[in-house]
Coordinates of C-alpha atoms in Angstrom, one line a residue:
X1 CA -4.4 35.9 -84.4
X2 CA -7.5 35.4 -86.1
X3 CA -7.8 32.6 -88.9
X4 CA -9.2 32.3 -92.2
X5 CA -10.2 29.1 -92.4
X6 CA -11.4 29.5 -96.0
X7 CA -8.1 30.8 -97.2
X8 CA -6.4 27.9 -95.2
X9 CA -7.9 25.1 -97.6
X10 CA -7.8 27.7 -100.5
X11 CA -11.7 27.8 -101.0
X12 CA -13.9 30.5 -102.0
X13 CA -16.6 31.3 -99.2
X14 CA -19.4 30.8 -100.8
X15 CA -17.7 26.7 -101.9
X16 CA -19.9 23.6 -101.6
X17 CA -18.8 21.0 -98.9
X18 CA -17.6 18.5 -101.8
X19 CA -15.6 21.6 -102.5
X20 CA -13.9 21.8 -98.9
X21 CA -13.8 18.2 -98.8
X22 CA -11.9 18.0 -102.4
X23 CA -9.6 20.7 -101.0
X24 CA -8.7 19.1 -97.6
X25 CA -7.9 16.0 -98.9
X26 CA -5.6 17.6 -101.5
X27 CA -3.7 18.9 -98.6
X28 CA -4.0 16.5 -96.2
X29 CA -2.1 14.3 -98.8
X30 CA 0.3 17.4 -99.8
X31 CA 1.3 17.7 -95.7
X32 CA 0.7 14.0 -94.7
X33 CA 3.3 12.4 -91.8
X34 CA 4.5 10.0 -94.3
X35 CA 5.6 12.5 -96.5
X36 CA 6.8 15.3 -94.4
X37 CA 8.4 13.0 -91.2
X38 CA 9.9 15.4 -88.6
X39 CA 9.0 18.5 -90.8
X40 CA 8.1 21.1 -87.7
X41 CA 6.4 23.2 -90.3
X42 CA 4.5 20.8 -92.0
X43 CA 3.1 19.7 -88.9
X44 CA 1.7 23.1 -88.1
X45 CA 0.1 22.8 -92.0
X46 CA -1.1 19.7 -91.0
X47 CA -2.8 21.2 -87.7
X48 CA -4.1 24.3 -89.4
X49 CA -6.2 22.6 -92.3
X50 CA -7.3 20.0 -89.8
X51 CA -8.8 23.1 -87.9
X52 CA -10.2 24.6 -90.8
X53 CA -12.0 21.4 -92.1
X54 CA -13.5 20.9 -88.5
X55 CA -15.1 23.9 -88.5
X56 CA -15.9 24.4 -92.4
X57 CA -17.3 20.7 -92.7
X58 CA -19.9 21.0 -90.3
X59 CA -23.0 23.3 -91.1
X60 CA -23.6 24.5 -87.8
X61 CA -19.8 25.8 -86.6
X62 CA -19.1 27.1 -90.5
X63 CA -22.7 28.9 -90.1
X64 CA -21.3 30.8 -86.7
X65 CA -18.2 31.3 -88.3
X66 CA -19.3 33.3 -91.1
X67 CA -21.9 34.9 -88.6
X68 CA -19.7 36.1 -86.5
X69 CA -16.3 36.6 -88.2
X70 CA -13.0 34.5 -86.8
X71 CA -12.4 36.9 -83.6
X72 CA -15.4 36.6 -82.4
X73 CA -15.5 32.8 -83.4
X74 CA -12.6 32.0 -81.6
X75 CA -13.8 33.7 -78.6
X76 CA -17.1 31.4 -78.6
X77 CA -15.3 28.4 -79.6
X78 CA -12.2 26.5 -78.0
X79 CA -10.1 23.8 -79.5
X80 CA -12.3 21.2 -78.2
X81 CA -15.1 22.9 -79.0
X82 CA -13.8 22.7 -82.8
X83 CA -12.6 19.2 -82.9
X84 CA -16.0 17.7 -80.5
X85 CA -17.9 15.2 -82.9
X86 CA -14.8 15.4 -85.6
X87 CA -13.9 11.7 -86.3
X88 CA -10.0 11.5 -86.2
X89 CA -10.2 8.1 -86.5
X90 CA -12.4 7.6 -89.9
X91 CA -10.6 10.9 -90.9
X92 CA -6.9 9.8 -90.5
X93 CA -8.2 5.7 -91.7
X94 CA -9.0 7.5 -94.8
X95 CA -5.9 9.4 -95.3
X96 CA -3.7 5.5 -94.8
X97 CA -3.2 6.5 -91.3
X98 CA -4.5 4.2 -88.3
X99 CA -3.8 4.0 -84.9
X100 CA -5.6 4.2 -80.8
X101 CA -6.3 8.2 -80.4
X102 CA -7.1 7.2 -77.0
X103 CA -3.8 8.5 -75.7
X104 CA -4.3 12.0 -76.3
X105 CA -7.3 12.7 -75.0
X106 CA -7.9 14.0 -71.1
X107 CA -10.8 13.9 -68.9
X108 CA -10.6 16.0 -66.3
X109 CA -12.9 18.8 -64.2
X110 CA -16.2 20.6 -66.0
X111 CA -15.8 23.9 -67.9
X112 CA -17.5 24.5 -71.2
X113 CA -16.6 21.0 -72.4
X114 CA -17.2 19.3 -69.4
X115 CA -13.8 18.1 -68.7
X116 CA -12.8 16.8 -71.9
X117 CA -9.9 17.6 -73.8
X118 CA -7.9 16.9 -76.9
X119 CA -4.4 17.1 -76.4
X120 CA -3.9 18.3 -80.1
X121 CA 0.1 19.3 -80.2
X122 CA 1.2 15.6 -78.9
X123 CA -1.0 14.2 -81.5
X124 CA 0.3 16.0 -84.5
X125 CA 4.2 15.6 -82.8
X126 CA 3.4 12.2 -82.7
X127 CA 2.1 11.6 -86.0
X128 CA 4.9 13.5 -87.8
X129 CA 7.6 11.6 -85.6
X130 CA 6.5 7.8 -85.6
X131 CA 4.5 8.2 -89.1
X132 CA 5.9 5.2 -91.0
X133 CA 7.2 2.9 -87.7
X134 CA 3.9 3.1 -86.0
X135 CA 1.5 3.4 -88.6
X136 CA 2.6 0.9 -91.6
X137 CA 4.6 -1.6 -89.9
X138 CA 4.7 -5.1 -91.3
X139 CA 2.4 -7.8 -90.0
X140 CA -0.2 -5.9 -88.5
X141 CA -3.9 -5.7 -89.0
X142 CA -4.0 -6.2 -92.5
X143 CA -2.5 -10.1 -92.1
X144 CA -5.2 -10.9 -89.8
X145 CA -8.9 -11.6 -90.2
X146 CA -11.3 -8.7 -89.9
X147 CA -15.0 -9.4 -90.0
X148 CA -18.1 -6.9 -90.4
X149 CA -20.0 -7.1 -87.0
X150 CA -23.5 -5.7 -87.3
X151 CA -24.8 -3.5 -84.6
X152 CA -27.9 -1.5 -83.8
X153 CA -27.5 2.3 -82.3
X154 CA -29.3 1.2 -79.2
X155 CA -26.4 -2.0 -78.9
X156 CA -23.7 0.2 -79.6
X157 CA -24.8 2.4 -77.5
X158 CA -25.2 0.5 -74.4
X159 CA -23.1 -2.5 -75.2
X160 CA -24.2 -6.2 -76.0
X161 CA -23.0 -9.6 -75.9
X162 CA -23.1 -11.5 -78.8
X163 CA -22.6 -15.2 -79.9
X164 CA -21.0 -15.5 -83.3
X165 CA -20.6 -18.6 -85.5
X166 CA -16.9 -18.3 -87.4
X167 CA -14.9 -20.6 -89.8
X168 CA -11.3 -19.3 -89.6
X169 CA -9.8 -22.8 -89.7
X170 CA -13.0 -24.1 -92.1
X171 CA -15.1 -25.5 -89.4
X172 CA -17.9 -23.8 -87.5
X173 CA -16.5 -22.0 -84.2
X174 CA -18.9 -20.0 -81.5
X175 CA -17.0 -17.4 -80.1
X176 CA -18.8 -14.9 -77.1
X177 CA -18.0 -11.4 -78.0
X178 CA -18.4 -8.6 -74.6
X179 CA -19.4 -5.4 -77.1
X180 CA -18.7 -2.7 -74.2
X181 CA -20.7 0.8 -73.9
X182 CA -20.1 3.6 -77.1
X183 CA -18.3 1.5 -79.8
X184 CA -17.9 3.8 -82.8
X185 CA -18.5 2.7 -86.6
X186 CA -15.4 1.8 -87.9
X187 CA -13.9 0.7 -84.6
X188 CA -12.1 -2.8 -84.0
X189 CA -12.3 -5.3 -81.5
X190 CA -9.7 -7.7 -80.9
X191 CA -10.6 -11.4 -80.4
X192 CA -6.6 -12.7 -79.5
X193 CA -5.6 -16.4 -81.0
X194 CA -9.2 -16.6 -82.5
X195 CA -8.1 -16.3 -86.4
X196 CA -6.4 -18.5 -88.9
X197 CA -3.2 -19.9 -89.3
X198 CA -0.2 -17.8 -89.5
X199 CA 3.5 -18.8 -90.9
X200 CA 4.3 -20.0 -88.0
X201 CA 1.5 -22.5 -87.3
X202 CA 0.0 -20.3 -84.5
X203 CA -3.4 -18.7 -84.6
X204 CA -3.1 -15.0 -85.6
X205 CA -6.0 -12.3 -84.0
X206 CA -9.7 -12.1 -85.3
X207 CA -10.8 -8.5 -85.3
X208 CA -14.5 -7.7 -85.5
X209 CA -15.1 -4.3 -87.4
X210 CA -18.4 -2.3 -86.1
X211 CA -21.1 -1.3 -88.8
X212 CA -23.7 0.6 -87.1
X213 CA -26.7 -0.2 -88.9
X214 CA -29.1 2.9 -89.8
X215 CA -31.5 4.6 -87.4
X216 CA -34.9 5.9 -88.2
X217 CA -34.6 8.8 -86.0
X218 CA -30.9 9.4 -85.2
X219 CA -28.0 10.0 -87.6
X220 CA -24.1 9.3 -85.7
X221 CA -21.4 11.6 -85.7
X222 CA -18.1 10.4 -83.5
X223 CA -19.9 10.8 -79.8
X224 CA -22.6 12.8 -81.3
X225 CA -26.2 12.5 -82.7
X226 CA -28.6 14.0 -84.8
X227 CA -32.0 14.0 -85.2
X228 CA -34.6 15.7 -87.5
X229 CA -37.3 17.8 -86.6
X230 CA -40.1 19.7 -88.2
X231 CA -41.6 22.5 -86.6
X232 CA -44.1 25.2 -88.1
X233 CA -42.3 28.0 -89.7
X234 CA -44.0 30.3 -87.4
X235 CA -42.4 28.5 -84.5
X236 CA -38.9 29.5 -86.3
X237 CA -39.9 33.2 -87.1
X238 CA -41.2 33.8 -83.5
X239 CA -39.8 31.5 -81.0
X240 CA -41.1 28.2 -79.4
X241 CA -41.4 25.3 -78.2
X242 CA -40.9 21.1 -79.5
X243 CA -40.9 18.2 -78.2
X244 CA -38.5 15.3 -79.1
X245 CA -37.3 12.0 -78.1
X246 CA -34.2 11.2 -76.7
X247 CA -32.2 8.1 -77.5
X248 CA -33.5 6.6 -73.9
X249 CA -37.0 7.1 -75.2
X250 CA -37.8 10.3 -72.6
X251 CA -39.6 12.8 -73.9
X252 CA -37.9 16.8 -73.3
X253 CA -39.3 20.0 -74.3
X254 CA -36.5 21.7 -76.7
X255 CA -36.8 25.9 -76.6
X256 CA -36.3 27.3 -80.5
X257 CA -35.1 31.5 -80.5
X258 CA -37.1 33.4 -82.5
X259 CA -35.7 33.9 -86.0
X260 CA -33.7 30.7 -85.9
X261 CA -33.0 30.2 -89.6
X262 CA -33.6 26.3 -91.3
X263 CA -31.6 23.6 -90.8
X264 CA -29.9 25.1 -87.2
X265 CA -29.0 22.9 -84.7
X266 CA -29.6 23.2 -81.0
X267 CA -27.3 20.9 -78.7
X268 CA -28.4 18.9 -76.2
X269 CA -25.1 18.4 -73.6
X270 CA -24.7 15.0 -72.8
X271 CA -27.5 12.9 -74.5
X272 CA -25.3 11.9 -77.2
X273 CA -23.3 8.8 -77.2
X274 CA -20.5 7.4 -74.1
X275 CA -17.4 6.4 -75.2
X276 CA -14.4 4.3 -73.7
X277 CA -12.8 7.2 -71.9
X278 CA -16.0 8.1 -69.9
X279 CA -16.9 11.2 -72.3
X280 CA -20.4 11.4 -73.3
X281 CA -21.4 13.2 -76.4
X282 CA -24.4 15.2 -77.2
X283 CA -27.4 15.5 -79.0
X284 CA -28.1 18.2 -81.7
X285 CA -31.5 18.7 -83.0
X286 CA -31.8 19.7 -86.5
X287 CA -35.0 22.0 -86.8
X288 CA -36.7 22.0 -90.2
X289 CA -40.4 23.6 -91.2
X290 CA -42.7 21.9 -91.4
X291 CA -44.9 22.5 -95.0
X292 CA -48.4 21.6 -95.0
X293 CA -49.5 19.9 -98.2
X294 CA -53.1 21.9 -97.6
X295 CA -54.1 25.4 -96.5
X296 CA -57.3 26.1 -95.1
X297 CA -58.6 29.2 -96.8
X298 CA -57.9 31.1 -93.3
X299 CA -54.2 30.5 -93.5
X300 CA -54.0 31.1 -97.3
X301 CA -55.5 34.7 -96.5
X302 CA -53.4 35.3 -93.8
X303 CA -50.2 33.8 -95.8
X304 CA -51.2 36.6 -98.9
X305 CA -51.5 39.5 -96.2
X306 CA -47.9 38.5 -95.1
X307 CA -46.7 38.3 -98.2
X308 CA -48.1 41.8 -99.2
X309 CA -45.9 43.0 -96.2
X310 CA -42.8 41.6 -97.7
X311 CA -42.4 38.7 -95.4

């Protein structure tokens, strides 16, 4: 049955994304595990505004959405079409919820989402059943030592080593970090027996938290990236051609429809980022028109005649 994702989080259609963002997190908190443990219905709630906010948070799916209606949408889109690029992790962190999503996601043969999927029911079952054992339990990360570890997109991307100086007992310790292939912002990497003191007079864990530092040319989302470009406007009123960058420095020629509207984005499969499962994300290029800051008085002429057309 078709959904209305806009009556799910109880927004009007034409509401700002601080509006949808104000809304899910209102019921997020209304339906959370902690408050609704084994509630079967509840956990469907807790599905369904998920859903919603995957689709409505994120120009490009909210633009085909209200393009095409929610049949047609769901027709176009599967389940991991929806949730690809949505950030359970910084999501659910936010929310007071944190724990490996690795578990519930499957990579298998190709299809449209070349062989990955989210296995979406044993993650909601799971977080309404084990909510406050699993997710708050005493003596866990929050009595160990977490540190910032800076990384650049290109390190995170393909991994690093690094050699860091730490004082956890109040002398200077080096300590060899592996950083492996796709580590996310926000994600943490264990270093066992390498933090202070605990009650007990044995080390406890150092964890290292990854802050991706700001690219010029790529923004990160989950898996995915984005980057910028401006074309002419004519190129987005009649079709074309551009050429961009991709994160490995190749150069790829990128098709634009005719009469694609500002701000669309046209995915790239697969250039995006890897992560620890052997999923690759992809690229989206964000095309933007390009204003000149001068007209010759040839394009000024021609720009009235359009106008007189009622272009």
């Amino acid at each position: 049955m078709p959904k209305d994702y806009y009556k799910i989080l109880g927004v009007p259609r034409d509401a700002s994304q601080e509006e949808i963002k104000r809304a899910y997190r209102r019921l997020a908190l209304k339906y959370h595990p902690d408050r609704n443990r084994g509630n079967k219905e509840a956990e469907e709630k807790f599905k369904e505004i998920n859903e919603a906010y995957a689709v409505l948070s994120d120009p490009e799916k909210r633009r085909q959405y209200d393009l095409f209606g929610s049949a047609e949408f769901e027709k176009r889109y599967t389940q991991e079409d929806i949730f690809r690029g949505f950030n359970f992790e910084n999501l659910f962190r936010d929310l007071g919820i944190e724990f490996d999503l690795g578990r519930f996601f499957h990579f298998g043969g190709g299809g449209r989402s070349r062989g990955f999927t989210i296995d979406l029911s044993r993650l909601f079952s799971h977080l309404f059943d084990t909510a406050r054992e699993e997710f708050h339990e005493p003596g866990g990360v929050s009595e160990d030592m977490i540190l910032d570890l800076p990384l650049t997109l290109e390190e995170a991307r393909k991994g690093t080593e690094k050699v860091l100086m730490v004082a956890p007992l109040g002398r200077p310790e080096k300590v060899k970090v592996k950083i492996p292939p796709g580590v996310k912002e926000g994600q943490k990497l264990r270093l066992v027996a390498k933090g202070p003191l605990g009650p007990d007079g044995r080390r406890k864990d150092l964890f290292l938290r990854i802050r991706i530092q700001p690219h010029p040319r790529f923004e990160v989302e989950g898996s995915d990236l984005i980057t910028t470009q401006k074309v002419p406007f004519t190129t987005l009123l009649l079709g074309g051609e551009t050429e961009i960058e991709t994160p490995e420095g190749k150069k790829i020629r990128v098709k634009i429809p005719p009469g694609t509207p500002p701000g669309t984005r046209l995915r790239l499969r697969g250039l995006g980022l890897p992560d620890r499962n052997g999923h690759t994300g992809d690229l989206y290029v964000k095309v933007e028109p390009a204003i000149p800051k001068r007209l010759t008085r040839k394009q000024r002429e021609l720009l009235e005649a359009l106008r007189e057309t009622g272009l």
